[in-house]
Amino acid sequence: MGPTTARAAHVVFVHGLWMPGVESRWFRRRLEVAADADSSVFTYRSTREPIDSILDRLMAFVAGRHAGTLHLVGHSLGGLVLLRLLQRVGPGEPLPPGRAVLLASPVCGSLAAARLEALPLGRALLGQVAIEGLLRPRGPMTESLCRWTPPREVGVIAGSRPMGLGRILARFDEPNDGTVAVRETQFEAARDRLVLPVSHMGMLMSVRVADETARFLREGRFGLRPR
């Protein structure tokens, strides 16, 4: 068998808080087939690495993906990291064309994270996330992201199955995925939005989420056909 031919499109996946990236393996494999794209995962130390360091390394990482089309997918905190990257990209640092999908990303801040930060060991558990206010509701960083218009089409998928430890901290009284409320994922400039009956981590094992992500990357919209 000869060498595998690289696809024209490439998807960079950015993981969430406390995650190592390997949890996305099944999701990325499904996405590669559905989107006809290669994929790679960018890893970072979510609680120990300053955001500027993360963005510097992520910029170098995406610059090293030699593809005509570069898509970006972020789960949870990873979606905020991607939006910050897009904020940083200027005329002198163009990225290849492509789209982005945010999976359960609390663009408007996270009540669960805020409640955790208030606990005795909460700031230690959140680390740099707490120090830099990456998930703080109505904080300067989240406020700047909520109403910002990115230079590429962005799709948002939220979950509505309340299974996760975050619901104990946040005591949600609104639709949520067990960690993030659907309302917290509302990104004003999103091209399309979709709410599916999945939990925060279960999202990465959902065929529907993977296929809908791939559809948005290909077409710039989600399919709303019932199953």
mmCIF file with all atom_site columns, C-alpha atoms in Angstrom:
data_model
loop_
_atom_site.group_PDB
_atom_site.id
_atom_site.type_symbol
_atom_site.label_atom_id
_atom_site.label_alt_id
_atom_site.label_comp_id
_atom_site.label_asym_id
_atom_site.label_entity_id
_atom_site.label_seq_id
_atom_site.pdbx_PDB_ins_code
_atom_site.Cartn_x
_atom_site.Cartn_y
_atom_site.Cartn_z
_atom_site.occupancy
_atom_site.B_iso_or_equiv
_atom_site.pdbx_formal_charge
_atom_site.auth_seq_id
_atom_site.auth_comp_id
_atom_site.auth_asym_id
_atom_site.auth_atom_id
_atom_site.pdbx_PDB_model_num
ATOM 1   C CA . MET A 1 1   ? 0.000   0.000  0.000  1.00 0.00 ? 1   MET A CA 1
ATOM 2   C CA . GLY A 1 2   ? 1.374   3.420  -0.949 1.00 0.00 ? 2   GLY A CA 1
ATOM 3   C CA . PRO A 1 3   ? 1.559   6.469  1.270  1.00 0.00 ? 3   PRO A CA 1
ATOM 4   C CA . THR A 1 4   ? -1.701  8.108  2.334  1.00 0.00 ? 4   THR A CA 1
ATOM 5   C CA . THR A 1 5   ? -2.547  11.211 0.334  1.00 0.00 ? 5   THR A CA 1
ATOM 6   C CA . ALA A 1 6   ? -3.157  14.289 2.467  1.00 0.00 ? 6   ALA A CA 1
ATOM 7   C CA . ARG A 1 7   ? -6.616  15.813 2.131  1.00 0.00 ? 7   ARG A CA 1
ATOM 8   C CA . ALA A 1 8   ? -7.078  19.399 1.031  1.00 0.00 ? 8   ALA A CA 1
ATOM 9   C CA . ALA A 1 9   ? -8.850  20.333 4.290  1.00 0.00 ? 9   ALA A CA 1
ATOM 10  C CA . HIS A 1 10  ? -7.489  20.095 7.827  1.00 0.00 ? 10  HIS A CA 1
ATOM 11  C CA . VAL A 1 11  ? -9.299  20.375 11.179 1.00 0.00 ? 11  VAL A CA 1
ATOM 12  C CA . VAL A 1 12  ? -7.473  21.569 14.292 1.00 0.00 ? 12  VAL A CA 1
ATOM 13  C CA . PHE A 1 13  ? -9.238  20.441 17.478 1.00 0.00 ? 13  PHE A CA 1
ATOM 14  C CA . VAL A 1 14  ? -8.639  22.290 20.772 1.00 0.00 ? 14  VAL A CA 1
ATOM 15  C CA . HIS A 1 15  ? -9.649  20.502 23.983 1.00 0.00 ? 15  HIS A CA 1
ATOM 16  C CA . GLY A 1 16  ? -11.260 21.865 27.126 1.00 0.00 ? 16  GLY A CA 1
ATOM 17  C CA . LEU A 1 17  ? -10.390 22.420 30.766 1.00 0.00 ? 17  LEU A CA 1
ATOM 18  C CA . TRP A 1 18  ? -8.479  19.591 32.517 1.00 0.00 ? 18  TRP A CA 1
ATOM 19  C CA . MET A 1 19  ? -8.519  17.493 29.338 1.00 0.00 ? 19  MET A CA 1
ATOM 20  C CA . PRO A 1 20  ? -5.430  15.935 27.643 1.00 0.00 ? 20  PRO A CA 1
ATOM 21  C CA . GLY A 1 21  ? -6.789  15.876 24.090 1.00 0.00 ? 21  GLY A CA 1
ATOM 22  C CA . VAL A 1 22  ? -6.973  12.088 23.721 1.00 0.00 ? 22  VAL A CA 1
ATOM 23  C CA . GLU A 1 23  ? -10.660 12.211 24.667 1.00 0.00 ? 23  GLU A CA 1
ATOM 24  C CA . SER A 1 24  ? -11.291 13.644 21.202 1.00 0.00 ? 24  SER A CA 1
ATOM 25  C CA . ARG A 1 25  ? -9.834  10.687 19.300 1.00 0.00 ? 25  ARG A CA 1
ATOM 26  C CA . TRP A 1 26  ? -13.143 9.022  18.380 1.00 0.00 ? 26  TRP A CA 1
ATOM 27  C CA . PHE A 1 27  ? -14.768 12.359 17.561 1.00 0.00 ? 27  PHE A CA 1
ATOM 28  C CA . ARG A 1 28  ? -11.908 13.414 15.289 1.00 0.00 ? 28  ARG A CA 1
ATOM 29  C CA . ARG A 1 29  ? -11.895 10.088 13.454 1.00 0.00 ? 29  ARG A CA 1
ATOM 30  C CA . ARG A 1 30  ? -15.614 10.409 12.758 1.00 0.00 ? 30  ARG A CA 1
ATOM 31  C CA . LEU A 1 31  ? -15.119 14.031 11.738 1.00 0.00 ? 31  LEU A CA 1
ATOM 32  C CA . GLU A 1 32  ? -12.320 13.161 9.309  1.00 0.00 ? 32  GLU A CA 1
ATOM 33  C CA . VAL A 1 33  ? -14.617 10.856 7.363  1.00 0.00 ? 33  VAL A CA 1
ATOM 34  C CA . ALA A 1 34  ? -17.703 13.091 7.494  1.00 0.00 ? 34  ALA A CA 1
ATOM 35  C CA . ALA A 1 35  ? -15.820 16.281 6.585  1.00 0.00 ? 35  ALA A CA 1
ATOM 36  C CA . ASP A 1 36  ? -13.301 14.622 4.234  1.00 0.00 ? 36  ASP A CA 1
ATOM 37  C CA . ALA A 1 37  ? -10.465 16.257 6.154  1.00 0.00 ? 37  ALA A CA 1
ATOM 38  C CA . ASP A 1 38  ? -7.345  15.400 8.081  1.00 0.00 ? 38  ASP A CA 1
ATOM 39  C CA . SER A 1 39  ? -7.240  16.410 11.738 1.00 0.00 ? 39  SER A CA 1
ATOM 40  C CA . SER A 1 40  ? -4.858  17.119 14.573 1.00 0.00 ? 40  SER A CA 1
ATOM 41  C CA . VAL A 1 41  ? -5.282  18.065 18.207 1.00 0.00 ? 41  VAL A CA 1
ATOM 42  C CA . PHE A 1 42  ? -3.597  21.025 19.870 1.00 0.00 ? 42  PHE A CA 1
ATOM 43  C CA . THR A 1 43  ? -2.763  20.365 23.524 1.00 0.00 ? 43  THR A CA 1
ATOM 44  C CA . TYR A 1 44  ? -2.040  22.875 26.251 1.00 0.00 ? 44  TYR A CA 1
ATOM 45  C CA . ARG A 1 45  ? -1.850  23.008 30.047 1.00 0.00 ? 45  ARG A CA 1
ATOM 46  C CA . SER A 1 46  ? -5.269  24.454 30.696 1.00 0.00 ? 46  SER A CA 1
ATOM 47  C CA . THR A 1 47  ? -4.704  25.369 34.356 1.00 0.00 ? 47  THR A CA 1
ATOM 48  C CA . ARG A 1 48  ? -0.994  26.220 34.298 1.00 0.00 ? 48  ARG A CA 1
ATOM 49  C CA . GLU A 1 49  ? -0.202  27.915 31.010 1.00 0.00 ? 49  GLU A CA 1
ATOM 50  C CA . PRO A 1 50  ? -0.887  31.647 30.480 1.00 0.00 ? 50  PRO A CA 1
ATOM 51  C CA . ILE A 1 51  ? -3.248  32.438 27.635 1.00 0.00 ? 51  ILE A CA 1
ATOM 52  C CA . ASP A 1 52  ? -0.615  34.432 25.742 1.00 0.00 ? 52  ASP A CA 1
ATOM 53  C CA . SER A 1 53  ? 1.697   31.415 25.754 1.00 0.00 ? 53  SER A CA 1
ATOM 54  C CA . ILE A 1 54  ? -1.149  29.165 24.585 1.00 0.00 ? 54  ILE A CA 1
ATOM 55  C CA . LEU A 1 55  ? -1.990  31.537 21.747 1.00 0.00 ? 55  LEU A CA 1
ATOM 56  C CA . ASP A 1 56  ? 1.641   31.835 20.653 1.00 0.00 ? 56  ASP A CA 1
ATOM 57  C CA . ARG A 1 57  ? 1.965   28.059 20.427 1.00 0.00 ? 57  ARG A CA 1
ATOM 58  C CA . LEU A 1 58  ? -1.445  27.634 18.791 1.00 0.00 ? 58  LEU A CA 1
ATOM 59  C CA . MET A 1 59  ? -0.572  30.191 16.123 1.00 0.00 ? 59  MET A CA 1
ATOM 60  C CA . ALA A 1 60  ? 2.626   28.291 15.341 1.00 0.00 ? 60  ALA A CA 1
ATOM 61  C CA . PHE A 1 61  ? 0.682   25.009 15.364 1.00 0.00 ? 61  PHE A CA 1
ATOM 62  C CA . VAL A 1 62  ? -1.957  26.127 12.863 1.00 0.00 ? 62  VAL A CA 1
ATOM 63  C CA . ALA A 1 63  ? 0.695   27.756 10.700 1.00 0.00 ? 63  ALA A CA 1
ATOM 64  C CA . GLY A 1 64  ? 2.322   24.352 10.418 1.00 0.00 ? 64  GLY A CA 1
ATOM 65  C CA . ARG A 1 65  ? -0.808  22.697 9.017  1.00 0.00 ? 65  ARG A CA 1
ATOM 66  C CA . HIS A 1 66  ? -0.202  22.841 5.267  1.00 0.00 ? 66  HIS A CA 1
ATOM 67  C CA . ALA A 1 67  ? -3.718  22.735 3.875  1.00 0.00 ? 67  ALA A CA 1
ATOM 68  C CA . GLY A 1 68  ? -5.763  24.808 1.492  1.00 0.00 ? 68  GLY A CA 1
ATOM 69  C CA . THR A 1 69  ? -8.656  24.896 3.978  1.00 0.00 ? 69  THR A CA 1
ATOM 70  C CA . LEU A 1 70  ? -8.122  25.117 7.735  1.00 0.00 ? 70  LEU A CA 1
ATOM 71  C CA . HIS A 1 71  ? -11.090 24.448 10.022 1.00 0.00 ? 71  HIS A CA 1
ATOM 72  C CA . LEU A 1 72  ? -11.097 25.006 13.787 1.00 0.00 ? 72  LEU A CA 1
ATOM 73  C CA . VAL A 1 73  ? -13.130 23.065 16.367 1.00 0.00 ? 73  VAL A CA 1
ATOM 74  C CA . GLY A 1 74  ? -13.019 23.792 20.094 1.00 0.00 ? 74  GLY A CA 1
ATOM 75  C CA . HIS A 1 75  ? -14.690 21.925 22.940 1.00 0.00 ? 75  HIS A CA 1
ATOM 76  C CA . SER A 1 76  ? -15.662 23.914 26.039 1.00 0.00 ? 76  SER A CA 1
ATOM 77  C CA . LEU A 1 77  ? -12.716 26.141 27.062 1.00 0.00 ? 77  LEU A CA 1
ATOM 78  C CA . GLY A 1 78  ? -11.051 25.200 23.773 1.00 0.00 ? 78  GLY A CA 1
ATOM 79  C CA . GLY A 1 79  ? -13.665 27.223 21.915 1.00 0.00 ? 79  GLY A CA 1
ATOM 80  C CA . LEU A 1 80  ? -12.726 30.348 23.868 1.00 0.00 ? 80  LEU A CA 1
ATOM 81  C CA . VAL A 1 81  ? -9.077  29.724 23.061 1.00 0.00 ? 81  VAL A CA 1
ATOM 82  C CA . LEU A 1 82  ? -9.959  29.563 19.357 1.00 0.00 ? 82  LEU A CA 1
ATOM 83  C CA . LEU A 1 83  ? -11.933 32.801 19.503 1.00 0.00 ? 83  LEU A CA 1
ATOM 84  C CA . ARG A 1 84  ? -9.022  34.519 21.215 1.00 0.00 ? 84  ARG A CA 1
ATOM 85  C CA . LEU A 1 85  ? -6.758  33.218 18.463 1.00 0.00 ? 85  LEU A CA 1
ATOM 86  C CA . LEU A 1 86  ? -9.045  34.677 15.809 1.00 0.00 ? 86  LEU A CA 1
ATOM 87  C CA . GLN A 1 87  ? -9.065  37.991 17.675 1.00 0.00 ? 87  GLN A CA 1
ATOM 88  C CA . ARG A 1 88  ? -5.294  38.032 17.554 1.00 0.00 ? 88  ARG A CA 1
ATOM 89  C CA . VAL A 1 89  ? -4.966  37.199 13.843 1.00 0.00 ? 89  VAL A CA 1
ATOM 90  C CA . GLY A 1 90  ? -4.276  40.350 11.857 1.00 0.00 ? 90  GLY A CA 1
ATOM 91  C CA . PRO A 1 91  ? -3.496  41.248 8.247  1.00 0.00 ? 91  PRO A CA 1
ATOM 92  C CA . GLY A 1 92  ? 0.122   40.209 8.721  1.00 0.00 ? 92  GLY A CA 1
ATOM 93  C CA . GLU A 1 93  ? -0.820  36.746 10.021 1.00 0.00 ? 93  GLU A CA 1
ATOM 94  C CA . PRO A 1 94  ? -3.498  35.400 7.690  1.00 0.00 ? 94  PRO A CA 1
ATOM 95  C CA . LEU A 1 95  ? -4.864  31.900 8.173  1.00 0.00 ? 95  LEU A CA 1
ATOM 96  C CA . PRO A 1 96  ? -6.044  29.658 5.345  1.00 0.00 ? 96  PRO A CA 1
ATOM 97  C CA . PRO A 1 97  ? -9.804  29.975 4.761  1.00 0.00 ? 97  PRO A CA 1
ATOM 98  C CA . GLY A 1 98  ? -12.156 27.764 6.717  1.00 0.00 ? 98  GLY A CA 1
ATOM 99  C CA . ARG A 1 99  ? -14.886 27.676 9.337  1.00 0.00 ? 99  ARG A CA 1
ATOM 100 C CA . ALA A 1 100 ? -15.031 27.127 13.106 1.00 0.00 ? 100 ALA A CA 1
ATOM 101 C CA . VAL A 1 101 ? -17.365 25.202 15.412 1.00 0.00 ? 101 VAL A CA 1
ATOM 102 C CA . LEU A 1 102 ? -17.682 25.758 19.155 1.00 0.00 ? 102 LEU A CA 1
ATOM 103 C CA . LEU A 1 103 ? -18.856 22.727 21.124 1.00 0.00 ? 103 LEU A CA 1
ATOM 104 C CA . ALA A 1 104 ? -20.448 23.652 24.484 1.00 0.00 ? 104 ALA A CA 1
ATOM 105 C CA . SER A 1 105 ? -18.130 26.658 24.819 1.00 0.00 ? 105 SER A CA 1
ATOM 106 C CA . PRO A 1 106 ? -19.216 29.129 27.549 1.00 0.00 ? 106 PRO A CA 1
ATOM 107 C CA . VAL A 1 107 ? -18.444 32.214 25.484 1.00 0.00 ? 107 VAL A CA 1
ATOM 108 C CA . CYS A 1 108 ? -20.453 34.354 27.909 1.00 0.00 ? 108 CYS A CA 1
ATOM 109 C CA . GLY A 1 109 ? -18.791 32.916 31.011 1.00 0.00 ? 109 GLY A CA 1
ATOM 110 C CA . SER A 1 110 ? -19.426 29.856 33.161 1.00 0.00 ? 110 SER A CA 1
ATOM 111 C CA . LEU A 1 111 ? -21.543 29.932 36.324 1.00 0.00 ? 111 LEU A CA 1
ATOM 112 C CA . ALA A 1 112 ? -20.137 26.523 37.342 1.00 0.00 ? 112 ALA A CA 1
ATOM 113 C CA . ALA A 1 113 ? -16.561 27.830 37.042 1.00 0.00 ? 113 ALA A CA 1
ATOM 114 C CA . ALA A 1 114 ? -17.446 30.969 38.997 1.00 0.00 ? 114 ALA A CA 1
ATOM 115 C CA . ARG A 1 115 ? -18.937 28.890 41.813 1.00 0.00 ? 115 ARG A CA 1
ATOM 116 C CA . LEU A 1 116 ? -15.873 26.624 41.823 1.00 0.00 ? 116 LEU A CA 1
ATOM 117 C CA . GLU A 1 117 ? -13.552 29.623 41.938 1.00 0.00 ? 117 GLU A CA 1
ATOM 118 C CA . ALA A 1 118 ? -15.342 30.837 45.077 1.00 0.00 ? 118 ALA A CA 1
ATOM 119 C CA . LEU A 1 119 ? -14.615 27.593 46.961 1.00 0.00 ? 119 LEU A CA 1
ATOM 120 C CA . PRO A 1 120 ? -11.489 27.301 49.203 1.00 0.00 ? 120 PRO A CA 1
ATOM 121 C CA . LEU A 1 121 ? -9.483  25.249 46.676 1.00 0.00 ? 121 LEU A CA 1
ATOM 122 C CA . GLY A 1 122 ? -11.319 26.468 43.601 1.00 0.00 ? 122 GLY A CA 1
ATOM 123 C CA . ARG A 1 123 ? -8.726  28.933 42.353 1.00 0.00 ? 123 ARG A CA 1
ATOM 124 C CA . ALA A 1 124 ? -6.020  26.299 42.731 1.00 0.00 ? 124 ALA A CA 1
ATOM 125 C CA . LEU A 1 125 ? -8.059  23.849 40.648 1.00 0.00 ? 125 LEU A CA 1
ATOM 126 C CA . LEU A 1 126 ? -8.759  26.420 37.944 1.00 0.00 ? 126 LEU A CA 1
ATOM 127 C CA . GLY A 1 127 ? -5.259  27.920 38.005 1.00 0.00 ? 127 GLY A CA 1
ATOM 128 C CA . GLN A 1 128 ? -4.589  30.281 35.109 1.00 0.00 ? 128 GLN A CA 1
ATOM 129 C CA . VAL A 1 129 ? -8.220  30.000 34.020 1.00 0.00 ? 129 VAL A CA 1
ATOM 130 C CA . ALA A 1 130 ? -9.235  31.782 37.230 1.00 0.00 ? 130 ALA A CA 1
ATOM 131 C CA . ILE A 1 131 ? -6.280  34.169 37.286 1.00 0.00 ? 131 ILE A CA 1
ATOM 132 C CA . GLU A 1 132 ? -6.986  35.425 33.772 1.00 0.00 ? 132 GLU A CA 1
ATOM 133 C CA . GLY A 1 133 ? -10.772 35.338 34.043 1.00 0.00 ? 133 GLY A CA 1
ATOM 134 C CA . LEU A 1 134 ? -11.176 33.095 31.009 1.00 0.00 ? 134 LEU A CA 1
ATOM 135 C CA . LEU A 1 135 ? -14.523 31.742 32.217 1.00 0.00 ? 135 LEU A CA 1
ATOM 136 C CA . ARG A 1 136 ? -15.698 34.566 34.454 1.00 0.00 ? 136 ARG A CA 1
ATOM 137 C CA . PRO A 1 137 ? -19.304 35.653 33.756 1.00 0.00 ? 137 PRO A CA 1
ATOM 138 C CA . ARG A 1 138 ? -19.451 39.306 32.726 1.00 0.00 ? 138 ARG A CA 1
ATOM 139 C CA . GLY A 1 139 ? -15.660 39.544 32.950 1.00 0.00 ? 139 GLY A CA 1
ATOM 140 C CA . PRO A 1 140 ? -13.692 41.749 30.532 1.00 0.00 ? 140 PRO A CA 1
ATOM 141 C CA . MET A 1 141 ? -12.510 38.775 28.493 1.00 0.00 ? 141 MET A CA 1
ATOM 142 C CA . THR A 1 142 ? -15.883 37.050 28.146 1.00 0.00 ? 142 THR A CA 1
ATOM 143 C CA . GLU A 1 143 ? -17.654 40.348 27.454 1.00 0.00 ? 143 GLU A CA 1
ATOM 144 C CA . SER A 1 144 ? -15.203 41.093 24.644 1.00 0.00 ? 144 SER A CA 1
ATOM 145 C CA . LEU A 1 145 ? -15.869 37.681 23.077 1.00 0.00 ? 145 LEU A CA 1
ATOM 146 C CA . CYS A 1 146 ? -19.668 37.669 23.439 1.00 0.00 ? 146 CYS A CA 1
ATOM 147 C CA . ARG A 1 147 ? -20.257 40.573 21.064 1.00 0.00 ? 147 ARG A CA 1
ATOM 148 C CA . TRP A 1 148 ? -17.261 40.265 18.771 1.00 0.00 ? 148 TRP A CA 1
ATOM 149 C CA . THR A 1 149 ? -17.625 39.372 15.085 1.00 0.00 ? 149 THR A CA 1
ATOM 150 C CA . PRO A 1 150 ? -14.906 36.920 13.969 1.00 0.00 ? 150 PRO A CA 1
ATOM 151 C CA . PRO A 1 151 ? -13.267 36.880 10.531 1.00 0.00 ? 151 PRO A CA 1
ATOM 152 C CA . ARG A 1 152 ? -14.784 33.496 9.642  1.00 0.00 ? 152 ARG A CA 1
ATOM 153 C CA . GLU A 1 153 ? -18.125 31.719 9.932  1.00 0.00 ? 153 GLU A CA 1
ATOM 154 C CA . VAL A 1 154 ? -18.689 30.172 13.363 1.00 0.00 ? 154 VAL A CA 1
ATOM 155 C CA . GLY A 1 155 ? -21.234 27.521 14.307 1.00 0.00 ? 155 GLY A CA 1
ATOM 156 C CA . VAL A 1 156 ? -22.288 26.741 17.880 1.00 0.00 ? 156 VAL A CA 1
ATOM 157 C CA . ILE A 1 157 ? -23.502 23.404 19.245 1.00 0.00 ? 157 ILE A CA 1
ATOM 158 C CA . ALA A 1 158 ? -24.862 23.277 22.806 1.00 0.00 ? 158 ALA A CA 1
ATOM 159 C CA . GLY A 1 159 ? -26.016 20.292 24.850 1.00 0.00 ? 159 GLY A CA 1
ATOM 160 C CA . SER A 1 160 ? -29.246 19.957 26.819 1.00 0.00 ? 160 SER A CA 1
ATOM 161 C CA . ARG A 1 161 ? -28.722 16.691 28.724 1.00 0.00 ? 161 ARG A CA 1
ATOM 162 C CA . PRO A 1 162 ? -27.937 17.738 32.338 1.00 0.00 ? 162 PRO A CA 1
ATOM 163 C CA . MET A 1 163 ? -25.376 15.103 33.304 1.00 0.00 ? 163 MET A CA 1
ATOM 164 C CA . GLY A 1 164 ? -22.163 16.293 34.959 1.00 0.00 ? 164 GLY A CA 1
ATOM 165 C CA . LEU A 1 165 ? -20.610 17.560 38.177 1.00 0.00 ? 165 LEU A CA 1
ATOM 166 C CA . GLY A 1 166 ? -20.978 21.144 37.040 1.00 0.00 ? 166 GLY A CA 1
ATOM 167 C CA . ARG A 1 167 ? -24.708 21.075 37.684 1.00 0.00 ? 167 ARG A CA 1
ATOM 168 C CA . ILE A 1 168 ? -24.017 20.473 41.387 1.00 0.00 ? 168 ILE A CA 1
ATOM 169 C CA . LEU A 1 169 ? -21.894 23.613 41.554 1.00 0.00 ? 169 LEU A CA 1
ATOM 170 C CA . ALA A 1 170 ? -24.091 25.801 39.384 1.00 0.00 ? 170 ALA A CA 1
ATOM 171 C CA . ARG A 1 171 ? -27.504 24.444 40.456 1.00 0.00 ? 171 ARG A CA 1
ATOM 172 C CA . PHE A 1 172 ? -28.869 25.246 37.010 1.00 0.00 ? 172 PHE A CA 1
ATOM 173 C CA . ASP A 1 173 ? -32.527 26.173 36.677 1.00 0.00 ? 173 ASP A CA 1
ATOM 174 C CA . GLU A 1 174 ? -32.287 26.420 32.893 1.00 0.00 ? 174 GLU A CA 1
ATOM 175 C CA . PRO A 1 175 ? -31.377 24.065 30.021 1.00 0.00 ? 175 PRO A CA 1
ATOM 176 C CA . ASN A 1 176 ? -27.809 22.827 30.375 1.00 0.00 ? 176 ASN A CA 1
ATOM 177 C CA . ASP A 1 177 ? -25.443 19.963 29.533 1.00 0.00 ? 177 ASP A CA 1
ATOM 178 C CA . GLY A 1 178 ? -24.432 19.258 33.136 1.00 0.00 ? 178 GLY A CA 1
ATOM 179 C CA . THR A 1 179 ? -21.538 21.729 33.002 1.00 0.00 ? 179 THR A CA 1
ATOM 180 C CA . VAL A 1 180 ? -22.506 24.642 30.761 1.00 0.00 ? 180 VAL A CA 1
ATOM 181 C CA . ALA A 1 181 ? -25.920 26.284 30.347 1.00 0.00 ? 181 ALA A CA 1
ATOM 182 C CA . VAL A 1 182 ? -27.254 26.612 26.821 1.00 0.00 ? 182 VAL A CA 1
ATOM 183 C CA . ARG A 1 183 ? -27.538 30.371 27.417 1.00 0.00 ? 183 ARG A CA 1
ATOM 184 C CA . GLU A 1 184 ? -23.819 30.562 28.230 1.00 0.00 ? 184 GLU A CA 1
ATOM 185 C CA . THR A 1 185 ? -22.948 29.286 24.745 1.00 0.00 ? 185 THR A CA 1
ATOM 186 C CA . GLN A 1 186 ? -24.856 32.066 22.952 1.00 0.00 ? 186 GLN A CA 1
ATOM 187 C CA . PHE A 1 187 ? -22.428 33.774 20.610 1.00 0.00 ? 187 PHE A CA 1
ATOM 188 C CA . GLU A 1 188 ? -24.078 36.750 18.951 1.00 0.00 ? 188 GLU A CA 1
ATOM 189 C CA . ALA A 1 189 ? -22.089 36.497 15.711 1.00 0.00 ? 189 ALA A CA 1
ATOM 190 C CA . ALA A 1 190 ? -22.682 32.759 15.212 1.00 0.00 ? 190 ALA A CA 1
ATOM 191 C CA . ARG A 1 191 ? -23.747 31.861 11.674 1.00 0.00 ? 191 ARG A CA 1
ATOM 192 C CA . ASP A 1 192 ? -25.851 28.958 12.959 1.00 0.00 ? 192 ASP A CA 1
ATOM 193 C CA . ARG A 1 193 ? -26.713 27.360 16.293 1.00 0.00 ? 193 ARG A CA 1
ATOM 194 C CA . LEU A 1 194 ? -27.894 23.913 17.315 1.00 0.00 ? 194 LEU A CA 1
ATOM 195 C CA . VAL A 1 195 ? -28.991 22.404 20.637 1.00 0.00 ? 195 VAL A CA 1
ATOM 196 C CA . LEU A 1 196 ? -28.810 18.613 20.891 1.00 0.00 ? 196 LEU A CA 1
ATOM 197 C CA . PRO A 1 197 ? -29.751 16.220 23.752 1.00 0.00 ? 197 PRO A CA 1
ATOM 198 C CA . VAL A 1 198 ? -26.173 15.424 24.795 1.00 0.00 ? 198 VAL A CA 1
ATOM 199 C CA . SER A 1 199 ? -24.106 16.031 27.924 1.00 0.00 ? 199 SER A CA 1
ATOM 200 C CA . HIS A 1 200 ? -20.954 18.115 28.116 1.00 0.00 ? 200 HIS A CA 1
ATOM 201 C CA . MET A 1 201 ? -18.519 15.220 27.689 1.00 0.00 ? 201 MET A CA 1
ATOM 202 C CA . GLY A 1 202 ? -20.997 12.933 25.915 1.00 0.00 ? 202 GLY A CA 1
ATOM 203 C CA . MET A 1 203 ? -20.911 15.449 23.084 1.00 0.00 ? 203 MET A CA 1
ATOM 204 C CA . LEU A 1 204 ? -17.546 14.015 22.036 1.00 0.00 ? 204 LEU A CA 1
ATOM 205 C CA . MET A 1 205 ? -19.059 10.539 21.658 1.00 0.00 ? 205 MET A CA 1
ATOM 206 C CA . SER A 1 206 ? -22.127 11.633 19.707 1.00 0.00 ? 206 SER A CA 1
ATOM 207 C CA . VAL A 1 207 ? -22.474 10.630 16.055 1.00 0.00 ? 207 VAL A CA 1
ATOM 208 C CA . ARG A 1 208 ? -24.987 13.440 15.551 1.00 0.00 ? 208 ARG A CA 1
ATOM 209 C CA . VAL A 1 209 ? -22.647 16.081 16.989 1.00 0.00 ? 209 VAL A CA 1
ATOM 210 C CA . ALA A 1 210 ? -19.739 14.882 14.856 1.00 0.00 ? 210 ALA A CA 1
ATOM 211 C CA . ASP A 1 211 ? -21.857 14.760 11.696 1.00 0.00 ? 211 ASP A CA 1
ATOM 212 C CA . GLU A 1 212 ? -23.429 18.173 12.341 1.00 0.00 ? 212 GLU A CA 1
ATOM 213 C CA . THR A 1 213 ? -19.989 19.639 12.994 1.00 0.00 ? 213 THR A CA 1
ATOM 214 C CA . ALA A 1 214 ? -18.778 18.218 9.696  1.00 0.00 ? 214 ALA A CA 1
ATOM 215 C CA . ARG A 1 215 ? -21.801 19.604 7.869  1.00 0.00 ? 215 ARG A CA 1
ATOM 216 C CA . PHE A 1 216 ? -21.156 23.105 9.183  1.00 0.00 ? 216 PHE A CA 1
ATOM 217 C CA . LEU A 1 217 ? -17.499 22.905 8.215  1.00 0.00 ? 217 LEU A CA 1
ATOM 218 C CA . ARG A 1 218 ? -18.499 21.877 4.693  1.00 0.00 ? 218 ARG A CA 1
ATOM 219 C CA . GLU A 1 219 ? -21.555 24.072 4.140  1.00 0.00 ? 219 GLU A CA 1
ATOM 220 C CA . GLY A 1 220 ? -21.678 26.804 6.780  1.00 0.00 ? 220 GLY A CA 1
ATOM 221 C CA . ARG A 1 221 ? -24.933 25.541 8.298  1.00 0.00 ? 221 ARG A CA 1
ATOM 222 C CA . PHE A 1 222 ? -26.300 22.724 10.390 1.00 0.00 ? 222 PHE A CA 1
ATOM 223 C CA . GLY A 1 223 ? -28.892 20.236 9.193  1.00 0.00 ? 223 GLY A CA 1
ATOM 224 C CA . LEU A 1 224 ? -32.082 20.393 11.237 1.00 0.00 ? 224 LEU A CA 1
ATOM 225 C CA . ARG A 1 225 ? -33.656 17.207 9.908  1.00 0.00 ? 225 ARG A CA 1
ATOM 226 C CA . PRO A 1 226 ? -35.144 15.149 12.782 1.00 0.00 ? 226 PRO A CA 1
ATOM 227 C CA . ARG A 1 227 ? -33.942 11.609 13.411 1.00 0.00 ? 227 ARG A CA 1
#
